[in-house]
Structure formats: structure tokens, C-alpha cells
Amino acid sequence: MGQTSTATAPAKPTAMGQMASDWASDEEVFKGVSWGKSMMWIFLLSDTFVFGTFLTGYMTMRMSSTVAWPNASEVFSLNIAGTDLPLILIAIMTFVLISSSGTMAMAVNMGYQRRAKKAAMFMAGTAVLGAMFVGMQAFEWTKLIHEGVRPWENPFGAYQFGSAFFMITGFHGLHVSIGVLYLGIVARKVWRGDYEKKGDYQIVEITGLYWHFVDLVWVFIFAFFYLW
Amino acid sequence: MAHAENASGAEPEQQHPIGLYLKIWGLLFVLSTLSYMVDYFQFQGMLRWSLILIFMVLKAGLIVAVFMHMMWERYALIYLITVPPLAILVLVAFMALESNYVYLLRMVYLSGFG
């Protein structure tokens, strides 16, 4: 739409006034935001509810259980070089995921500077870190399954522990895995120069939104599932 | 829909100095280390809870505000994304009440006093 007449008066509107006129202007609401980006945000909003309700369900099971909940600090400890380190694998996974968020932010930055090759490299690096995360999660699942943790029972305490664990970390791991694929596909297109003609690298930012969201969800899982 | 900067101007071209990202990245590492320390030193009770929640909120806020560029978006988008999840807090409050009730019921009926 060629010329957009702004609904706002010459005076600089307050942010709140701007929001009111954005929603009331009878035209597109998210001004200056491409449909791809707004759709990604709306998808992430819906995903927030998925994880929000999972975590709420976990809270409900844990609070209403009359059997002691397994101590995450001990269940997830690893014996490295003769000492038991509590939660160490989870801590490493957290650092890996945060590192991947950093490289993703770099990729977005490189994209907007139109340094396509660098952006693609950073995205590939992000995907590698994501794959490492999934690998460690697979290791953790294997360890717990060997120790007898099942969705319906476990040797450490309340049986609901297993179902919450597999459901929540499984769904998050699925998100990471899909993110790795998504990053790979977009990185390949960026590398090939698909966006060179238009010079619009917002696709990197949109992919980044998804990736940062996956990291964001992990922040909550780490706090509520592993540290509680 | 490559729609050009519209007349109201100041459109979010999301290009920001790399130094800012690096600082936030570092901060996230520090906060993660601190939240791991909460478990490592086995803090308990209210202290543990408040530390966990503070570090969690700070990390989440930094990721959303800076890495996801939320702080540079217009309020129309910011409010669309940040307000609806507050409904989850209502659900949490309800379910916390409910689970206390279920817990008491189970104490009564599963322990043989029923």
C-alpha cells in the first residue's frame, strides 16, 4: 500500500496512544513488522501456552502428591572423576543452549549487515550447538531409563516424576530438534544467496525468534523442573 | 510484504551494536552460573525460591528484550505477546489451590483414616 496516511496527529504520540491508534486504525496493526515476523510471534505465543500448561500440570502433580518427590539434584547428578556433581549435565546443557542463543544473535546481526556467508556460518554453528544439546538430552534419557525411570514408575519417589520428566523435556527436545532442521534449511538458503537480490535478511531474525524461544523455555524448565 | 518505512517513521530496523549482544550473552552466562550455584550450595526454603525466580526472570527478560528485539518493537506487538501469558498465572494460582485440596483429601482417604 503506497502511501499510508498516519492516523496520528503531528504531535509525537505517547507509546500508549500509539498502541491505541495502531489497533484502531482500520489497517494493518503491526506497522513495520512483516507478516512472517508477526506470524512467528503469534505462533510463539501459542507455544507459550503449551509449555505453560505443561509446567502447570507438573506443578499440580507435584504439589498434590503425598509421596516424596525425587530429589532432582541427586537424580541428575553425574560422577565425574570420583566426585558426584549435582545437576552437572543439566548445567552444561544450559550453557550450550545459551551459547547457541549468542551465536544466533550474531547470525541475525550479520544478516542485517548483509554478510550472508557469515550469517550462514553462525546459523550452522547454532545448529551444531543445538544438536549437541539434543545429544546430551538423549544421554540423560538413556541414563534415567537404565535406572528404571518410566512414565508410570520410578525407583526414586513419586511416580508422576517420570511422566512429567519425559513429557516436558521430550517436548522441549522435539522443539530443539525441529529448530536444528529449521536452522539448517534457512542457513543453506542464506549461504546459496537466495536473499541476495532483495537484500532482505529478516528471515534470519525470524528463525532467530524461534531459536531464542527454545532457549527461553529451557530457562523455565531449568528453574522449575531441575532446581525446585 | 516488503512495505517500506511508513510515514510515522522510526521503523524498527533491527540492527544493533554487536557489543550489546556480547554483553547480554556474558550476563546470561553469569546468571546461569549463579542459578546453578543455588543448587550446588543447596540453599533451601524461601532463599532458594527467591533466588531461582529472580535469576529465571532476569534471564527470560534479557532473552526476550534484547535477543528477541522486543524492547525495540512497538507497543502493539509488545502487548500482544506479553499480556496473554499472564492468564497462565491465573491458572497456576487456581491449580495451586486445587492441589492443596487434593493433597489434603489424599492424606485423609489414602492413609486409612477414611
mmCIF file of C-alpha atoms in Angstrom:
data_model
loop_
_atom_site.group_PDB
_atom_site.id
_atom_site.type_symbol
_atom_site.label_atom_id
_atom_site.label_comp_id
_atom_site.label_asym_id
_atom_site.label_seq_id
_atom_site.Cartn_x
_atom_site.Cartn_y
_atom_site.Cartn_z
ATOM 1 C CA MET A 1 0.000 0.000 0.000
ATOM 2 C CA GLY A 2 1.776 3.006 -1.381
ATOM 3 C CA GLN A 3 1.032 5.902 0.850
ATOM 4 C CA THR A 4 -0.140 5.241 4.316
ATOM 5 C CA SER A 5 -1.777 8.148 5.948
ATOM 6 C CA THR A 6 -0.869 8.184 9.559
ATOM 7 C CA ALA A 7 -3.735 8.454 11.925
ATOM 8 C CA THR A 8 -1.622 10.286 14.412
ATOM 9 C CA ALA A 9 -1.619 13.994 14.908
ATOM 10 C CA PRO A 10 1.577 15.973 14.260
ATOM 11 C CA ALA A 11 2.353 15.862 17.955
ATOM 12 C CA LYS A 12 4.502 12.869 18.864
ATOM 13 C CA PRO A 13 2.119 10.271 20.359
ATOM 14 C CA THR A 14 2.863 8.501 23.574
ATOM 15 C CA ALA A 15 3.616 4.798 23.259
ATOM 16 C CA MET A 16 0.208 4.000 24.716
ATOM 17 C CA GLY A 17 -1.538 6.411 22.377
ATOM 18 C CA GLN A 18 0.394 4.881 19.518
ATOM 19 C CA MET A 19 -0.799 1.411 20.511
ATOM 20 C CA ALA A 20 -4.414 2.570 20.623
ATOM 21 C CA SER A 21 -4.192 4.130 17.167
ATOM 22 C CA ASP A 22 -2.338 1.088 15.761
ATOM 23 C CA TRP A 23 -5.149 -1.213 16.803
ATOM 24 C CA ALA A 24 -7.901 1.248 15.875
ATOM 25 C CA SER A 25 -6.549 2.490 12.548
ATOM 26 C CA ASP A 26 -8.549 0.009 10.453
ATOM 27 C CA GLU A 27 -5.447 -1.092 8.596
ATOM 28 C CA GLU A 28 -2.581 -3.440 9.424
ATOM 29 C CA VAL A 29 -1.881 -3.390 13.133
ATOM 30 C CA PHE A 30 1.768 -4.360 13.285
ATOM 31 C CA LYS A 31 3.273 -1.473 11.400
ATOM 32 C CA GLY A 32 6.721 -2.094 10.044
ATOM 33 C CA VAL A 33 6.561 -5.753 11.041
ATOM 34 C CA SER A 34 6.434 -8.215 8.164
ATOM 35 C CA TRP A 35 3.744 -10.890 8.154
ATOM 36 C CA GLY A 36 6.407 -13.553 8.593
ATOM 37 C CA LYS A 37 7.629 -11.988 11.786
ATOM 38 C CA SER A 38 4.207 -11.313 13.258
ATOM 39 C CA MET A 39 3.100 -14.874 12.448
ATOM 40 C CA MET A 40 6.189 -16.263 14.143
ATOM 41 C CA TRP A 41 5.427 -14.179 17.224
ATOM 42 C CA ILE A 42 1.838 -15.385 17.298
ATOM 43 C CA PHE A 43 2.984 -18.980 16.921
ATOM 44 C CA LEU A 44 5.410 -18.488 19.792
ATOM 45 C CA LEU A 45 2.602 -17.030 21.880
ATOM 46 C CA SER A 46 0.577 -20.200 21.330
ATOM 47 C CA ASP A 47 3.624 -22.311 22.152
ATOM 48 C CA THR A 48 3.982 -20.354 25.389
ATOM 49 C CA PHE A 49 0.593 -21.708 26.387
ATOM 50 C CA VAL A 50 1.626 -25.261 25.524
ATOM 51 C CA PHE A 51 4.662 -25.138 27.783
ATOM 52 C CA GLY A 52 2.886 -23.001 30.358
ATOM 53 C CA THR A 53 0.182 -25.597 30.799
ATOM 54 C CA PHE A 54 2.702 -28.463 30.839
ATOM 55 C CA LEU A 55 4.580 -26.794 33.657
ATOM 56 C CA THR A 56 1.368 -26.014 35.497
ATOM 57 C CA GLY A 57 0.328 -29.662 35.185
ATOM 58 C CA TYR A 58 3.685 -30.692 36.587
ATOM 59 C CA MET A 59 3.243 -28.294 39.497
ATOM 60 C CA THR A 60 -0.208 -29.712 40.213
ATOM 61 C CA MET A 61 1.039 -33.297 40.236
ATOM 62 C CA ARG A 62 3.961 -32.433 42.433
ATOM 63 C CA MET A 63 2.020 -30.373 44.950
ATOM 64 C CA SER A 64 -0.775 -32.911 45.294
ATOM 65 C CA SER A 65 1.460 -35.969 45.625
ATOM 66 C CA THR A 66 1.594 -37.498 49.086
ATOM 67 C CA VAL A 67 4.746 -39.410 48.186
ATOM 68 C CA ALA A 68 8.048 -37.522 48.351
ATOM 69 C CA TRP A 69 9.157 -36.087 45.013
ATOM 70 C CA PRO A 70 12.522 -37.391 43.754
ATOM 71 C CA ASN A 71 15.400 -35.030 44.519
ATOM 72 C CA ALA A 72 16.384 -33.672 41.080
ATOM 73 C CA SER A 73 19.763 -32.625 42.408
ATOM 74 C CA GLU A 74 20.612 -36.281 43.126
ATOM 75 C CA VAL A 75 18.737 -37.919 40.254
ATOM 76 C CA PHE A 76 20.568 -35.785 37.714
ATOM 77 C CA SER A 77 23.992 -35.867 39.325
ATOM 78 C CA LEU A 78 26.900 -37.388 37.479
ATOM 79 C CA ASN A 79 30.014 -38.971 38.883
ATOM 80 C CA ILE A 80 32.953 -37.286 37.219
ATOM 81 C CA ALA A 81 36.496 -38.171 38.289
ATOM 82 C CA GLY A 82 35.313 -39.691 41.540
ATOM 83 C CA THR A 83 33.141 -36.826 42.747
ATOM 84 C CA ASP A 84 29.384 -36.582 42.499
ATOM 85 C CA LEU A 85 28.488 -33.326 40.815
ATOM 86 C CA PRO A 86 24.831 -32.398 41.244
ATOM 87 C CA LEU A 87 22.934 -31.450 38.094
ATOM 88 C CA ILE A 88 26.186 -31.112 36.179
ATOM 89 C CA LEU A 89 24.886 -32.391 32.857
ATOM 90 C CA ILE A 90 21.898 -30.063 33.066
ATOM 91 C CA ALA A 91 24.203 -27.139 33.791
ATOM 92 C CA ILE A 92 26.333 -27.987 30.749
ATOM 93 C CA MET A 93 23.208 -28.284 28.612
ATOM 94 C CA THR A 94 22.114 -24.865 29.838
ATOM 95 C CA PHE A 95 25.438 -23.331 28.873
ATOM 96 C CA VAL A 96 25.362 -24.993 25.458
ATOM 97 C CA LEU A 97 21.888 -23.629 24.785
ATOM 98 C CA ILE A 98 22.829 -20.131 25.928
ATOM 99 C CA SER A 99 25.898 -20.232 23.721
ATOM 100 C CA SER A 100 23.677 -21.182 20.816
ATOM 101 C CA SER A 101 21.451 -18.208 21.548
ATOM 102 C CA GLY A 102 24.528 -15.988 21.409
ATOM 103 C CA THR A 103 25.666 -17.359 18.062
ATOM 104 C CA MET A 104 22.104 -16.948 16.788
ATOM 105 C CA ALA A 105 22.114 -13.284 17.802
ATOM 106 C CA MET A 106 25.403 -12.914 15.898
ATOM 107 C CA ALA A 107 23.823 -14.542 12.833
ATOM 108 C CA VAL A 108 20.932 -12.056 12.920
ATOM 109 C CA ASN A 109 23.373 -9.192 13.214
ATOM 110 C CA MET A 110 25.470 -10.458 10.297
ATOM 111 C CA GLY A 111 22.302 -10.878 8.238
ATOM 112 C CA TYR A 112 21.298 -7.276 8.713
ATOM 113 C CA GLN A 113 24.814 -6.245 7.742
ATOM 114 C CA ARG A 114 24.213 -8.315 4.583
ATOM 115 C CA ARG A 115 27.198 -10.512 5.275
ATOM 116 C CA ALA A 116 25.384 -13.602 4.074
ATOM 117 C CA LYS A 117 28.202 -16.134 4.362
ATOM 118 C CA LYS A 118 28.972 -15.135 7.925
ATOM 119 C CA ALA A 119 25.305 -15.233 8.853
ATOM 120 C CA ALA A 120 25.003 -18.733 7.397
ATOM 121 C CA MET A 121 28.118 -19.847 9.277
ATOM 122 C CA PHE A 122 26.770 -18.561 12.576
ATOM 123 C CA MET A 123 23.451 -20.278 11.912
ATOM 124 C CA ALA A 124 25.227 -23.520 11.185
ATOM 125 C CA GLY A 125 27.176 -23.108 14.417
ATOM 126 C CA THR A 126 23.924 -22.559 16.262
ATOM 127 C CA ALA A 127 22.513 -25.744 14.740
ATOM 128 C CA VAL A 128 25.602 -27.704 15.834
ATOM 129 C CA LEU A 129 25.198 -26.478 19.415
ATOM 130 C CA GLY A 130 21.516 -27.379 19.250
ATOM 131 C CA ALA A 131 22.382 -30.865 18.061
ATOM 132 C CA MET A 132 24.850 -31.176 20.954
ATOM 133 C CA PHE A 133 22.053 -30.254 23.337
ATOM 134 C CA VAL A 134 19.774 -32.936 21.901
ATOM 135 C CA GLY A 135 22.633 -35.440 22.116
ATOM 136 C CA MET A 136 23.134 -34.727 25.808
ATOM 137 C CA GLN A 137 19.429 -34.997 26.374
ATOM 138 C CA ALA A 138 19.429 -38.404 24.686
ATOM 139 C CA PHE A 139 22.256 -39.408 27.043
ATOM 140 C CA GLU A 140 20.253 -38.211 30.036
ATOM 141 C CA TRP A 141 17.143 -40.092 28.935
ATOM 142 C CA THR A 142 19.186 -43.264 28.395
ATOM 143 C CA LYS A 143 20.705 -42.965 31.849
ATOM 144 C CA LEU A 144 17.347 -42.497 33.540
ATOM 145 C CA ILE A 145 15.696 -45.281 31.571
ATOM 146 C CA HIS A 146 18.504 -47.637 32.614
ATOM 147 C CA GLU A 147 17.903 -46.635 36.209
ATOM 148 C CA GLY A 148 14.302 -47.699 35.847
ATOM 149 C CA VAL A 149 12.544 -44.371 35.368
ATOM 150 C CA ARG A 150 9.346 -44.840 33.375
ATOM 151 C CA PRO A 151 6.373 -42.561 32.796
ATOM 152 C CA TRP A 152 4.408 -44.764 35.198
ATOM 153 C CA GLU A 153 7.017 -45.585 37.858
ATOM 154 C CA ASN A 154 10.497 -44.853 39.110
ATOM 155 C CA PRO A 155 12.713 -46.008 41.964
ATOM 156 C CA PHE A 156 13.256 -42.532 43.450
ATOM 157 C CA GLY A 157 9.858 -41.405 44.701
ATOM 158 C CA ALA A 158 6.560 -40.119 43.364
ATOM 159 C CA TYR A 159 5.633 -41.926 40.159
ATOM 160 C CA GLN A 160 4.425 -38.745 38.487
ATOM 161 C CA PHE A 161 8.060 -37.663 38.252
ATOM 162 C CA GLY A 162 8.638 -39.869 35.215
ATOM 163 C CA SER A 163 5.639 -38.697 33.246
ATOM 164 C CA ALA A 164 6.396 -35.035 33.888
ATOM 165 C CA PHE A 165 10.054 -35.540 33.016
ATOM 166 C CA PHE A 166 9.531 -37.383 29.744
ATOM 167 C CA MET A 167 6.657 -35.172 28.668
ATOM 168 C CA ILE A 168 8.279 -31.812 29.348
ATOM 169 C CA THR A 169 11.873 -32.490 28.360
ATOM 170 C CA GLY A 170 10.659 -34.590 25.430
ATOM 171 C CA PHE A 171 8.506 -31.830 24.064
ATOM 172 C CA HIS A 172 11.293 -29.322 24.543
ATOM 173 C CA GLY A 173 13.811 -31.649 22.901
ATOM 174 C CA LEU A 174 11.445 -32.013 19.966
ATOM 175 C CA HIS A 175 11.389 -28.238 19.640
ATOM 176 C CA VAL A 176 15.178 -28.113 19.667
ATOM 177 C CA SER A 177 15.388 -30.871 17.053
ATOM 178 C CA ILE A 178 12.926 -29.106 14.763
ATOM 179 C CA GLY A 179 14.863 -25.895 15.345
ATOM 180 C CA VAL A 180 18.073 -27.596 14.207
ATOM 181 C CA LEU A 181 16.369 -28.650 10.964
ATOM 182 C CA TYR A 182 14.829 -25.213 10.511
ATOM 183 C CA LEU A 183 18.192 -23.525 11.064
ATOM 184 C CA GLY A 184 19.836 -25.894 8.606
ATOM 185 C CA ILE A 185 17.293 -25.161 5.891
ATOM 186 C CA VAL A 186 17.442 -21.385 6.296
ATOM 187 C CA ALA A 187 21.238 -21.361 6.651
ATOM 188 C CA ARG A 188 21.521 -23.250 3.365
ATOM 189 C CA LYS A 189 19.288 -20.738 1.598
ATOM 190 C CA VAL A 190 21.219 -17.821 3.058
ATOM 191 C CA TRP A 191 24.516 -19.413 2.028
ATOM 192 C CA ARG A 192 23.228 -20.013 -1.524
ATOM 193 C CA GLY A 193 22.402 -16.323 -1.823
ATOM 194 C CA ASP A 194 18.643 -16.715 -2.125
ATOM 195 C CA TYR A 195 18.078 -13.412 -0.345
ATOM 196 C CA GLU A 196 20.868 -11.519 -2.067
ATOM 197 C CA LYS A 197 18.664 -9.977 -4.767
ATOM 198 C CA LYS A 198 16.215 -8.381 -2.385
ATOM 199 C CA GLY A 199 18.852 -7.807 0.229
ATOM 200 C CA ASP A 200 16.298 -8.653 2.916
ATOM 201 C CA TYR A 201 17.688 -10.870 5.620
ATOM 202 C CA GLN A 202 14.790 -10.661 8.031
ATOM 203 C CA ILE A 203 14.318 -14.401 7.590
ATOM 204 C CA VAL A 204 17.380 -14.818 9.817
ATOM 205 C CA GLU A 205 15.756 -12.762 12.541
ATOM 206 C CA ILE A 206 12.522 -14.769 12.281
ATOM 207 C CA THR A 207 14.414 -18.044 12.564
ATOM 208 C CA GLY A 208 16.252 -16.485 15.478
ATOM 209 C CA LEU A 209 12.966 -15.714 17.243
ATOM 210 C CA TYR A 210 12.097 -19.403 17.207
ATOM 211 C CA TRP A 211 15.534 -20.380 18.426
ATOM 212 C CA HIS A 212 15.624 -17.857 21.262
ATOM 213 C CA PHE A 213 12.184 -19.052 22.302
ATOM 214 C CA VAL A 214 13.501 -22.588 22.661
ATOM 215 C CA ASP A 215 16.235 -21.221 24.918
ATOM 216 C CA LEU A 216 13.631 -19.209 26.817
ATOM 217 C CA VAL A 217 11.531 -22.300 27.516
ATOM 218 C CA TRP A 218 14.620 -24.055 28.828
ATOM 219 C CA VAL A 219 15.147 -21.208 31.322
ATOM 220 C CA PHE A 220 11.757 -22.035 32.841
ATOM 221 C CA ILE A 221 12.235 -25.809 32.700
ATOM 222 C CA PHE A 222 15.639 -25.437 34.344
ATOM 223 C CA ALA A 223 14.189 -23.317 37.148
ATOM 224 C CA PHE A 224 11.022 -25.277 37.825
ATOM 225 C CA PHE A 225 11.883 -28.834 36.965
ATOM 226 C CA TYR A 226 15.540 -29.111 37.886
ATOM 227 C CA LEU A 227 16.070 -26.505 40.600
ATOM 228 C CA TRP A 228 12.785 -26.782 42.506
ATOM 229 C CA MET B 1 5.182 -7.738 2.071
ATOM 230 C CA ALA B 2 8.171 -5.509 1.793
ATOM 231 C CA HIS B 3 6.476 -2.448 2.989
ATOM 232 C CA ALA B 4 8.698 0.498 3.236
ATOM 233 C CA GLU B 5 9.196 2.603 6.283
ATOM 234 C CA ASN B 6 5.890 4.243 6.764
ATOM 235 C CA ALA B 7 5.401 7.866 7.288
ATOM 236 C CA SER B 8 5.301 7.679 11.048
ATOM 237 C CA GLY B 9 8.988 6.851 10.808
ATOM 238 C CA ALA B 10 11.265 5.205 13.329
ATOM 239 C CA GLU B 11 10.587 1.743 11.974
ATOM 240 C CA PRO B 12 12.393 -0.996 13.752
ATOM 241 C CA GLU B 13 15.318 -1.803 11.528
ATOM 242 C CA GLN B 14 16.640 -4.329 13.996
ATOM 243 C CA GLN B 15 20.297 -3.537 13.717
ATOM 244 C CA HIS B 16 22.101 -3.044 16.966
ATOM 245 C CA PRO B 17 25.729 -2.939 18.017
ATOM 246 C CA ILE B 18 27.391 -6.331 18.407
ATOM 247 C CA GLY B 19 28.871 -5.207 21.704
ATOM 248 C CA LEU B 20 25.404 -5.109 23.230
ATOM 249 C CA TYR B 21 24.726 -8.720 22.246
ATOM 250 C CA LEU B 22 28.056 -9.822 23.642
ATOM 251 C CA LYS B 23 27.368 -8.092 26.956
ATOM 252 C CA ILE B 24 23.950 -9.751 27.246
ATOM 253 C CA TRP B 25 25.471 -13.066 26.300
ATOM 254 C CA GLY B 26 28.022 -12.701 29.082
ATOM 255 C CA LEU B 27 25.330 -11.678 31.525
ATOM 256 C CA LEU B 28 23.285 -14.776 30.663
ATOM 257 C CA PHE B 29 26.311 -16.940 31.400
ATOM 258 C CA VAL B 30 26.790 -15.266 34.764
ATOM 259 C CA LEU B 31 23.106 -15.636 35.669
ATOM 260 C CA SER B 32 23.106 -19.307 34.662
ATOM 261 C CA THR B 33 26.175 -19.928 36.763
ATOM 262 C CA LEU B 34 24.524 -18.213 39.698
ATOM 263 C CA SER B 35 21.355 -20.282 39.374
ATOM 264 C CA TYR B 36 23.439 -23.446 39.195
ATOM 265 C CA MET B 37 25.219 -22.310 42.359
ATOM 266 C CA VAL B 38 21.842 -22.155 44.124
ATOM 267 C CA ASP B 39 21.664 -25.914 43.731
ATOM 268 C CA TYR B 40 25.352 -26.591 44.219
ATOM 269 C CA PHE B 41 25.393 -24.904 47.619
ATOM 270 C CA GLN B 42 22.000 -26.430 48.460
ATOM 271 C CA PHE B 43 20.223 -23.268 49.529
ATOM 272 C CA GLN B 44 16.796 -24.176 50.895
ATOM 273 C CA GLY B 45 13.439 -22.674 51.633
ATOM 274 C CA MET B 46 12.436 -19.143 50.723
ATOM 275 C CA LEU B 47 16.013 -18.148 49.924
ATOM 276 C CA ARG B 48 16.231 -20.896 47.307
ATOM 277 C CA TRP B 49 12.876 -19.983 45.801
ATOM 278 C CA SER B 50 13.518 -16.291 45.590
ATOM 279 C CA LEU B 51 16.974 -16.772 44.059
ATOM 280 C CA ILE B 52 15.659 -19.271 41.496
ATOM 281 C CA LEU B 53 12.831 -16.959 40.493
ATOM 282 C CA ILE B 54 14.966 -13.821 40.354
ATOM 283 C CA PHE B 55 17.585 -15.423 38.121
ATOM 284 C CA MET B 56 14.891 -17.016 35.968
ATOM 285 C CA VAL B 57 13.020 -13.749 35.416
ATOM 286 C CA LEU B 58 16.225 -11.842 34.678
ATOM 287 C CA LYS B 59 17.365 -14.422 32.130
ATOM 288 C CA ALA B 60 13.974 -14.627 30.461
ATOM 289 C CA GLY B 61 13.705 -10.841 30.368
ATOM 290 C CA LEU B 62 17.117 -10.395 28.776
ATOM 291 C CA ILE B 63 16.442 -13.036 26.135
ATOM 292 C CA VAL B 64 13.064 -11.590 25.192
ATOM 293 C CA ALA B 65 14.026 -7.914 25.405
ATOM 294 C CA VAL B 66 17.397 -7.974 23.663
ATOM 295 C CA PHE B 67 17.905 -11.231 21.772
ATOM 296 C CA MET B 68 14.326 -11.274 20.510
ATOM 297 C CA HIS B 69 14.403 -7.498 19.974
ATOM 298 C CA MET B 70 11.228 -6.965 21.954
ATOM 299 C CA MET B 71 12.446 -3.735 23.519
ATOM 300 C CA TRP B 72 12.657 -2.112 20.094
ATOM 301 C CA GLU B 73 9.207 -3.178 18.915
ATOM 302 C CA ARG B 74 6.084 -1.062 19.069
ATOM 303 C CA TYR B 75 3.648 -1.454 21.931
ATOM 304 C CA ALA B 76 1.043 -3.049 19.622
ATOM 305 C CA LEU B 77 3.289 -6.104 19.322
ATOM 306 C CA ILE B 78 4.788 -5.997 22.824
ATOM 307 C CA TYR B 79 1.395 -6.113 24.495
ATOM 308 C CA LEU B 80 0.062 -8.764 22.126
ATOM 309 C CA ILE B 81 2.869 -11.076 23.219
ATOM 310 C CA THR B 82 3.304 -10.216 26.890
ATOM 311 C CA VAL B 83 -0.250 -9.785 28.184
ATOM 312 C CA PRO B 84 -1.995 -13.080 27.219
ATOM 313 C CA PRO B 85 0.551 -15.317 29.019
ATOM 314 C CA LEU B 86 -0.495 -13.644 32.275
ATOM 315 C CA ALA B 87 -3.577 -15.886 32.045
ATOM 316 C CA ILE B 88 -1.217 -18.771 32.803
ATOM 317 C CA LEU B 89 -0.516 -17.176 36.178
ATOM 318 C CA VAL B 90 -4.223 -17.304 36.938
ATOM 319 C CA LEU B 91 -4.238 -20.984 36.031
ATOM 320 C CA VAL B 92 -1.209 -21.526 38.277
ATOM 321 C CA ALA B 93 -2.985 -19.849 41.179
ATOM 322 C CA PHE B 94 -6.119 -21.964 40.700
ATOM 323 C CA MET B 95 -4.164 -25.184 40.341
ATOM 324 C CA ALA B 96 -2.070 -24.429 43.413
ATOM 325 C CA LEU B 97 -5.263 -24.100 45.458
ATOM 326 C CA GLU B 98 -6.680 -27.218 43.866
ATOM 327 C CA SER B 99 -3.599 -29.308 44.511
ATOM 328 C CA ASN B 100 -3.507 -28.323 48.169
ATOM 329 C CA TYR B 101 -7.068 -29.539 48.413
ATOM 330 C CA VAL B 102 -6.307 -32.792 46.601
ATOM 331 C CA TYR B 103 -3.292 -33.284 48.829
ATOM 332 C CA LEU B 104 -5.431 -32.982 51.957
ATOM 333 C CA LEU B 105 -8.042 -35.343 50.527
ATOM 334 C CA ARG B 106 -5.358 -37.896 49.771
ATOM 335 C CA MET B 107 -3.946 -37.565 53.261
ATOM 336 C CA VAL B 108 -7.372 -38.336 54.665
ATOM 337 C CA TYR B 109 -8.537 -41.073 52.322
ATOM 338 C CA LEU B 110 -5.318 -42.814 51.312
ATOM 339 C CA SER B 111 -3.853 -43.119 54.773
ATOM 340 C CA GLY B 112 -6.506 -45.417 56.146
ATOM 341 C CA PHE B 113 -8.365 -42.883 58.242
ATOM 342 C CA GLY B 114 -11.235 -42.787 55.772
#
